[in-house]
Structure formats: structure tokens, C-alpha cells
């Protein structure tokens, strides 16, 4: 029997197969190694004190539940005392200690008093999560100076005030963690959300600069950049101009699995990033893609958004008055398409008891 050398094509294919297999194995090993590294460097937060702003409902409430499950002691704040107490009752069944404080984060005196009270109660604050936010959706013609001022007061100064209030004790201990919940709107400013985008851009700048400055003090700062999330918060957002049409597109975007990440998944990702001290985390596939594309082709994304804006609701009567999401409901927003968003809203206390229907 004559021995034949393998053909050159066979050798090439075999080499390619081995190379591809090796690449897949290498990627698998790299991912496994990264997961192991992230697990090892994650800090055990059991017993630590976590202050979360805007924690009576939505993402803030979901994060509070996640921290409670880790054995953290919680300080939660919000502006509405009745909603805050409802959240506190739920959290007290889950964790070792909960202190609820009514606070307007746009008010510096309120914030300083809250931090003093929390420190006196628990002995210190180990983790700060700046989460409070407001949103007014509508075209620029319907936005007022007051809309810009409110957005900046809550989502920029409402991040700065708590941070500066807790920093002295964190620096004294040379330890601490801060998470600033910004938005993909802080990376890409989109039509009909300009005041919101301005405040979120400012918060991203503050958070990134803070992370660089505080690294020497062993204080980890995480900039959280969520895309749309299924928190049910659209019913408590406010809408201007053609409010029903604005609510329709906003509620659709915040309700489907394709466009919005689930609140529980987002909360778990944020808590994991805080434990690891990750400098930045972008939540959701659409947000990750948008942030990266805009970073490389900013002009193209702005032009694309300009085209999108042509299809968005008009100003209607140029009415600058605000209407809540609950007041702007319509047949589409009540349909099966937005069911996941409504379910999330019920679970995360977006609907007061008397409005839970449908």
C-alpha cells in the first residue's frame, strides 16, 4: 500500500480548523478568567451602610432590594413620605436595618441633614448611590427655562450635594464606593429630552472626573449609563406638547424586551459593578451599541437623530403645561405591547394602590 501525503488543501483546512478551535478556546478561557477575576475582586458588602437617593420606587427601589439581599444596612430617601414608608416596610422584611428619610436632593440643606442623620444612626456611610431623577418629555418649543433648571437641580446638583456631603468621612476612612446613575442620554443627547440630556451629560462629567480624583483615596466611583429600562417609570414621567403622542412612543420604548433592559437585571448589574469598583458600566445592548457608534461617528448619529426627529410627535398646540404619564394613557399604551412595562410598574411601586388597574 502506497503512503500518500495529505493534500495541501487538507493541511490548510486542518490548520484553519485548529486555529479556529484554538481561538474559541482562547476566548472561552479569557471570559472564564475575567469572570473569576471579577468574582475575586468583588467586595463583600455585608453589614455596610448604603445610601440610595430616589429609592421609593423604580430602579432605586430595585437596587435597594438587591443591596438588602446582600445583608447591607440601608438609608433610603425620596420626596414623598408616604411612598418612602411603603418602600421601607418592604425593605425591612428583607434586610438587617433600614432608615427612611424624606429628602429633596435638589435642596442642599435637606441633603446635609440627611447625611448627618444617617451617619448618627448607623455610624457612617460606606456606599452612596445617586439615583434620583425627573424627566419631562417634549419638543424644545415646549420646554421652559424651569424645565432645564429642575433637571439640573435634581440630576446634577442632586448628585453633587450628596457626594460632597459623604466625601469627608470616606476620605477619613480611605474607603468608600459611589455609584452615579446617569443615562445613555448623558452620552447622546436625543430629541424631545434636551433638558434631561443636559443634566445627564453634566452628571457623567462630574462622575468621570470624580473617579479619577478619588482613586488616590481608595474611593471607587462607578458611572452607570443605563439605556431604556422596564421600571414602569413612564407613568410618572411628565409630557408636554402633544402629550398623548409623546407618551405613546416613550411607553413603547420603555416596555419591550428589544428596546429596554429589565429593572431587576439592571439592578443586579449595578450592584455587581459597585462591588467590583468598575469605573463605568453601560446597561443594555442598544445603549452599548449607541454609545460606541456615537463615540466613533458622532456626526452620523446626530444626523440620524435629526431624521428620527422628523417622525416624532409635533408640538400640537405648543402647550407648555405638564401632563403625567398616567394622564396621557391611550389605547396603545394600555395594549398588550406595553404589558411588561405595566407589570414592572406594579412590582416597583410606580402605581399607587388606587391606580393599579388594567
Coordinates of C-alpha atoms in Angstrom, one line a residue:
X1 CA 0.0 0.0 0.0
X2 CA 1.4 3.4 -1.1
X3 CA 1.5 6.1 1.5
X4 CA 0.1 9.4 0.3
X5 CA 0.9 12.8 1.8
X6 CA -2.1 14.8 2.8
X7 CA -3.1 17.4 0.1
X8 CA -2.2 21.0 0.7
X9 CA -5.9 21.8 0.8
X10 CA -6.4 19.3 3.6
X11 CA -3.5 20.6 5.5
X12 CA -4.7 24.2 5.2
X13 CA -8.2 23.3 6.3
X14 CA -6.9 21.3 9.2
X15 CA -4.7 24.2 10.3
X16 CA -7.6 26.6 9.9
X17 CA -9.8 24.3 12.0
X18 CA -7.2 24.0 14.7
X19 CA -6.7 27.8 14.7
X20 CA -10.4 28.5 14.9
X21 CA -10.7 25.9 17.7
X22 CA -7.8 27.4 19.5
X23 CA -9.3 30.9 19.1
X24 CA -12.7 29.8 20.5
X25 CA -10.9 28.0 23.4
X26 CA -8.8 31.1 24.0
X27 CA -11.9 33.4 24.1
X28 CA -13.6 30.9 26.4
X29 CA -10.6 30.8 28.7
X30 CA -10.4 34.6 28.6
X31 CA -14.1 35.0 29.5
X32 CA -13.8 32.4 32.3
X33 CA -10.7 34.1 33.6
X34 CA -12.4 37.5 33.5
X35 CA -15.4 36.2 35.4
X36 CA -13.1 34.6 38.0
X37 CA -11.1 37.8 38.4
X38 CA -14.3 39.9 38.8
X39 CA -15.6 37.4 41.4
X40 CA -12.3 37.6 43.4
X41 CA -12.1 41.3 43.4
X42 CA -15.8 41.9 44.3
X43 CA -16.1 43.3 47.8
X44 CA -18.3 41.7 50.4
X45 CA -20.8 44.5 51.3
X46 CA -22.5 42.6 54.2
X47 CA -23.1 44.9 57.1
X48 CA -22.1 48.1 55.1
X49 CA -24.3 51.1 55.0
X50 CA -25.7 52.0 51.6
X51 CA -27.4 55.4 51.0
X52 CA -29.7 55.4 47.9
X53 CA -31.4 58.5 46.7
X54 CA -34.8 58.2 44.9
X55 CA -35.3 54.8 46.4
X56 CA -39.1 54.7 47.0
X57 CA -39.9 53.2 43.6
X58 CA -38.5 52.1 40.2
X59 CA -34.8 51.4 39.8
X60 CA -33.8 52.9 43.2
X61 CA -36.2 50.5 44.9
X62 CA -35.0 47.5 42.9
X63 CA -31.4 48.4 43.8
X64 CA -32.3 48.7 47.5
X65 CA -33.8 45.2 47.4
X66 CA -30.6 43.9 45.9
X67 CA -28.4 45.5 48.5
X68 CA -30.7 44.3 51.2
X69 CA -30.3 40.7 49.9
X70 CA -26.5 41.1 50.4
X71 CA -27.0 42.0 54.1
X72 CA -26.5 45.7 53.7
X73 CA -28.0 48.3 56.0
X74 CA -29.9 50.8 54.0
X75 CA -30.7 54.5 54.1
X76 CA -33.3 55.4 51.5
X77 CA -34.7 58.8 50.6
X78 CA -37.4 60.3 48.4
X79 CA -39.5 63.4 48.4
X80 CA -42.9 61.7 49.0
X81 CA -43.1 60.5 52.6
X82 CA -46.0 58.0 52.1
X83 CA -44.2 56.3 49.2
X84 CA -41.0 56.2 51.1
X85 CA -42.6 54.5 54.1
X86 CA -44.2 51.9 51.8
X87 CA -40.7 51.1 50.4
X88 CA -39.2 51.0 53.9
X89 CA -41.7 48.5 55.1
X90 CA -40.9 46.1 52.3
X91 CA -37.1 46.5 52.7
X92 CA -37.3 45.9 56.5
X93 CA -38.6 42.4 55.7
X94 CA -35.5 41.7 53.6
X95 CA -32.6 43.2 55.4
X96 CA -31.0 44.0 58.8
X97 CA -31.7 47.7 59.0
X98 CA -33.5 50.4 57.1
X99 CA -33.6 54.1 57.7
X100 CA -36.1 56.2 55.6
X101 CA -35.6 59.9 55.4
X102 CA -37.7 62.4 53.4
X103 CA -35.3 64.5 51.4
X104 CA -35.3 66.7 48.3
X105 CA -31.8 66.1 46.8
X106 CA -32.1 69.4 45.0
X107 CA -32.0 71.1 48.4
X108 CA -28.5 71.3 49.9
X109 CA -29.8 71.7 53.4
X110 CA -32.0 68.7 53.1
X111 CA -29.1 66.6 51.8
X112 CA -26.7 67.7 54.6
X113 CA -29.3 67.0 57.3
X114 CA -30.0 63.5 55.8
X115 CA -26.3 62.6 55.7
X116 CA -25.9 63.8 59.3
X117 CA -28.9 61.8 60.5
X118 CA -27.8 58.7 58.6
X119 CA -24.3 59.0 60.0
X120 CA -25.5 59.4 63.5
X121 CA -27.9 56.4 63.2
X122 CA -25.5 53.9 61.6
X123 CA -22.1 55.4 62.4
X124 CA -21.2 56.2 58.8
X125 CA -22.0 55.7 55.1
X126 CA -20.0 53.2 53.1
X127 CA -21.7 53.3 49.7
X128 CA -23.6 56.2 48.1
X129 CA -25.9 55.6 45.1
X130 CA -27.1 58.8 43.4
X131 CA -30.2 57.7 41.6
X132 CA -32.9 60.4 42.0
X133 CA -34.2 61.7 38.7
X134 CA -37.0 63.6 36.9
X135 CA -38.0 63.6 33.3
X136 CA -40.1 66.0 31.1
X137 CA -40.6 64.7 27.6
X138 CA -41.4 67.1 24.7
X139 CA -40.0 69.1 21.8
X140 CA -37.8 72.0 22.6
X141 CA -40.5 74.5 21.7
X142 CA -42.5 73.2 24.7
X143 CA -39.6 73.2 27.2
X144 CA -39.2 76.1 29.5
X145 CA -36.3 77.6 31.5
X146 CA -37.9 76.0 34.6
X147 CA -37.7 72.5 32.9
X148 CA -33.9 73.0 32.4
X149 CA -33.5 74.3 36.0
X150 CA -35.4 71.4 37.5
X151 CA -33.5 68.9 35.5
X152 CA -30.1 70.4 36.6
X153 CA -31.2 70.8 40.2
X154 CA -32.3 67.1 40.6
X155 CA -29.9 65.2 38.3
X156 CA -26.8 67.3 38.6
X157 CA -26.8 69.2 41.9
X158 CA -28.8 66.2 43.3
X159 CA -25.7 64.2 42.6
X160 CA -23.1 66.8 43.7
X161 CA -24.7 67.6 47.0
X162 CA -24.8 64.0 48.4
X163 CA -21.4 63.2 47.1
X164 CA -19.7 66.2 48.7
X165 CA -21.6 65.5 51.9
X166 CA -20.3 62.0 52.3
X167 CA -16.8 62.5 50.9
X168 CA -15.2 63.8 54.2
X169 CA -16.0 60.6 56.1
X170 CA -15.0 58.4 53.1
X171 CA -11.7 60.2 52.8
X172 CA -11.0 59.9 56.5
X173 CA -11.5 56.1 56.3
X174 CA -9.7 55.9 53.0
X175 CA -12.5 53.7 51.7
X176 CA -15.9 54.1 50.1
X177 CA -17.9 53.5 46.9
X178 CA -20.1 55.9 44.9
X179 CA -22.3 55.0 42.0
X180 CA -23.8 57.7 39.9
X181 CA -26.9 56.6 37.9
X182 CA -26.6 58.7 34.7
X183 CA -28.1 57.6 31.3
X184 CA -27.4 56.9 27.7
X185 CA -28.8 60.4 27.4
X186 CA -25.6 61.6 29.1
X187 CA -23.6 60.2 26.2
X188 CA -26.0 61.0 23.3
X189 CA -28.5 63.9 23.6
X190 CA -31.7 62.9 21.9
X191 CA -34.7 64.9 20.6
X192 CA -37.6 65.7 23.0
X193 CA -35.3 65.1 26.0
X194 CA -33.0 68.0 25.8
X195 CA -33.2 69.3 29.5
X196 CA -32.8 65.7 30.7
X197 CA -29.8 65.1 28.4
X198 CA -28.1 68.4 29.6
X199 CA -28.4 67.3 33.2
X200 CA -27.2 63.7 32.5
X201 CA -24.2 65.0 30.5
X202 CA -23.2 67.1 33.4
X203 CA -23.6 64.1 35.8
X204 CA -21.4 62.0 33.6
X205 CA -18.7 64.7 33.5
X206 CA -18.8 65.0 37.3
X207 CA -18.7 61.2 37.9
X208 CA -15.8 60.5 35.5
X209 CA -13.7 63.4 36.9
X210 CA -14.5 62.3 40.4
X211 CA -13.4 58.7 39.7
X212 CA -10.0 59.9 38.5
X213 CA -9.5 62.3 41.5
X214 CA -10.6 59.9 44.2
X215 CA -8.6 56.8 43.1
X216 CA -5.7 58.0 45.2
X217 CA -8.0 57.9 48.3
X218 CA -9.1 54.3 47.6
X219 CA -12.7 55.5 46.9
X220 CA -14.2 53.7 43.9
X221 CA -16.6 55.7 41.7
X222 CA -18.8 54.0 39.2
X223 CA -20.6 55.8 36.3
X224 CA -23.7 53.9 35.5
X225 CA -25.1 54.5 32.0
X226 CA -28.4 52.7 31.5
X227 CA -30.4 52.7 28.3
X228 CA -34.1 52.4 28.5
X229 CA -35.3 50.2 31.4
X230 CA -38.5 48.4 32.2
X231 CA -39.1 50.1 35.5
X232 CA -42.6 51.4 34.8
X233 CA -41.4 54.9 35.4
X234 CA -43.0 56.2 32.2
X235 CA -46.3 56.5 34.1
X236 CA -44.7 59.1 36.5
X237 CA -42.7 60.9 33.8
X238 CA -44.2 64.2 32.5
X239 CA -45.1 65.0 29.0
X240 CA -45.5 68.3 27.1
X241 CA -46.9 69.4 23.7
X242 CA -48.9 66.5 22.2
X243 CA -48.7 64.6 25.5
X244 CA -50.6 61.5 24.4
X245 CA -48.5 61.0 21.3
X246 CA -45.3 61.7 23.3
X247 CA -46.4 59.2 25.9
X248 CA -47.1 56.6 23.2
X249 CA -43.5 56.4 21.8
X250 CA -41.9 56.7 25.2
X251 CA -44.0 54.0 26.8
X252 CA -43.4 51.6 23.9
X253 CA -39.6 52.2 24.1
X254 CA -39.6 51.6 27.9
X255 CA -41.7 48.4 27.7
X256 CA -40.4 45.9 25.2
X257 CA -37.6 43.4 25.7
X258 CA -36.0 44.5 22.5
X259 CA -35.6 48.2 23.5
X260 CA -35.4 48.1 27.3
X261 CA -33.5 46.1 29.9
X262 CA -35.4 44.6 32.8
X263 CA -35.2 46.5 36.1
X264 CA -34.1 43.5 38.1
X265 CA -31.3 42.7 35.7
X266 CA -30.2 46.3 35.7
X267 CA -30.2 46.5 39.5
X268 CA -28.1 43.3 39.8
X269 CA -25.6 44.6 37.2
X270 CA -25.3 47.9 39.1
X271 CA -24.8 46.3 42.5
X272 CA -22.2 43.9 40.9
X273 CA -20.3 46.9 39.4
X274 CA -20.3 48.7 42.8
X275 CA -18.9 45.6 44.5
X276 CA -16.1 45.4 41.9
X277 CA -15.5 49.1 41.8
X278 CA -15.9 49.2 38.0
X279 CA -15.3 52.7 36.7
X280 CA -18.2 52.5 34.1
X281 CA -21.0 50.2 33.2
X282 CA -23.3 50.7 30.2
X283 CA -26.6 48.7 30.6
X284 CA -28.5 47.2 27.7
X285 CA -27.4 46.1 24.2
X286 CA -29.0 49.1 22.4
X287 CA -27.2 51.6 24.8
X288 CA -23.9 49.8 24.3
X289 CA -24.2 49.9 20.6
X290 CA -25.4 53.5 20.5
X291 CA -22.6 54.7 22.8
X292 CA -19.9 53.1 20.8
X293 CA -21.2 54.2 17.4
X294 CA -21.6 57.7 18.6
X295 CA -18.1 57.7 20.0
X296 CA -16.7 56.8 16.6
X297 CA -19.2 58.6 14.3
X298 CA -20.8 61.5 16.3
X299 CA -21.8 63.5 13.2
X300 CA -23.5 60.5 11.7
X301 CA -25.5 59.7 14.9
X302 CA -26.6 63.4 15.2
X303 CA -27.8 63.4 11.5
X304 CA -29.6 60.1 12.1
X305 CA -31.4 61.6 15.2
X306 CA -32.3 64.6 13.1
X307 CA -34.1 62.3 10.7
X308 CA -35.8 60.4 13.6
X309 CA -37.0 63.7 15.0
X310 CA -38.9 64.4 11.8
X311 CA -41.1 61.4 12.6
X312 CA -41.6 62.3 16.2
X313 CA -44.8 63.9 17.5
X314 CA -45.2 67.6 16.7
X315 CA -45.8 70.3 19.3
X316 CA -49.5 70.3 18.8
X317 CA -50.9 73.4 20.5
X318 CA -47.4 74.4 21.7
X319 CA -48.8 73.7 25.2
X320 CA -46.0 74.0 27.8
X321 CA -48.1 72.6 30.6
X322 CA -47.2 69.2 32.0
X323 CA -49.2 66.0 32.0
X324 CA -48.2 62.9 33.8
X325 CA -47.9 59.6 32.1
X326 CA -51.0 58.4 34.0
X327 CA -52.9 61.4 32.5
X328 CA -51.6 60.6 29.0
X329 CA -52.7 57.0 28.7
X330 CA -54.2 55.8 25.4
X331 CA -55.2 52.6 23.7
X332 CA -51.7 51.8 22.6
X333 CA -50.1 52.4 26.0
X334 CA -52.8 50.1 27.5
X335 CA -52.3 47.4 25.0
X336 CA -50.5 44.0 25.3
X337 CA -47.4 45.6 23.7
X338 CA -46.7 47.5 26.9
X339 CA -47.8 44.8 29.4
X340 CA -44.2 44.1 30.6
X341 CA -43.8 47.8 31.4
X342 CA -47.0 47.9 33.3
X343 CA -46.1 44.7 35.2
X344 CA -42.8 46.3 36.2
X345 CA -44.5 49.4 37.3
X346 CA -46.8 47.5 39.7
X347 CA -43.9 45.5 41.1
X348 CA -41.7 48.5 41.6
X349 CA -44.4 50.8 43.2
X350 CA -44.9 53.1 40.2
X351 CA -48.6 52.9 40.6
X352 CA -50.2 54.0 43.9
X353 CA -52.7 51.4 45.1
X354 CA -55.7 53.3 43.9
X355 CA -54.4 53.4 40.4
X356 CA -53.4 49.7 39.9
X357 CA -55.8 48.7 37.2
X358 CA -55.7 47.1 33.8

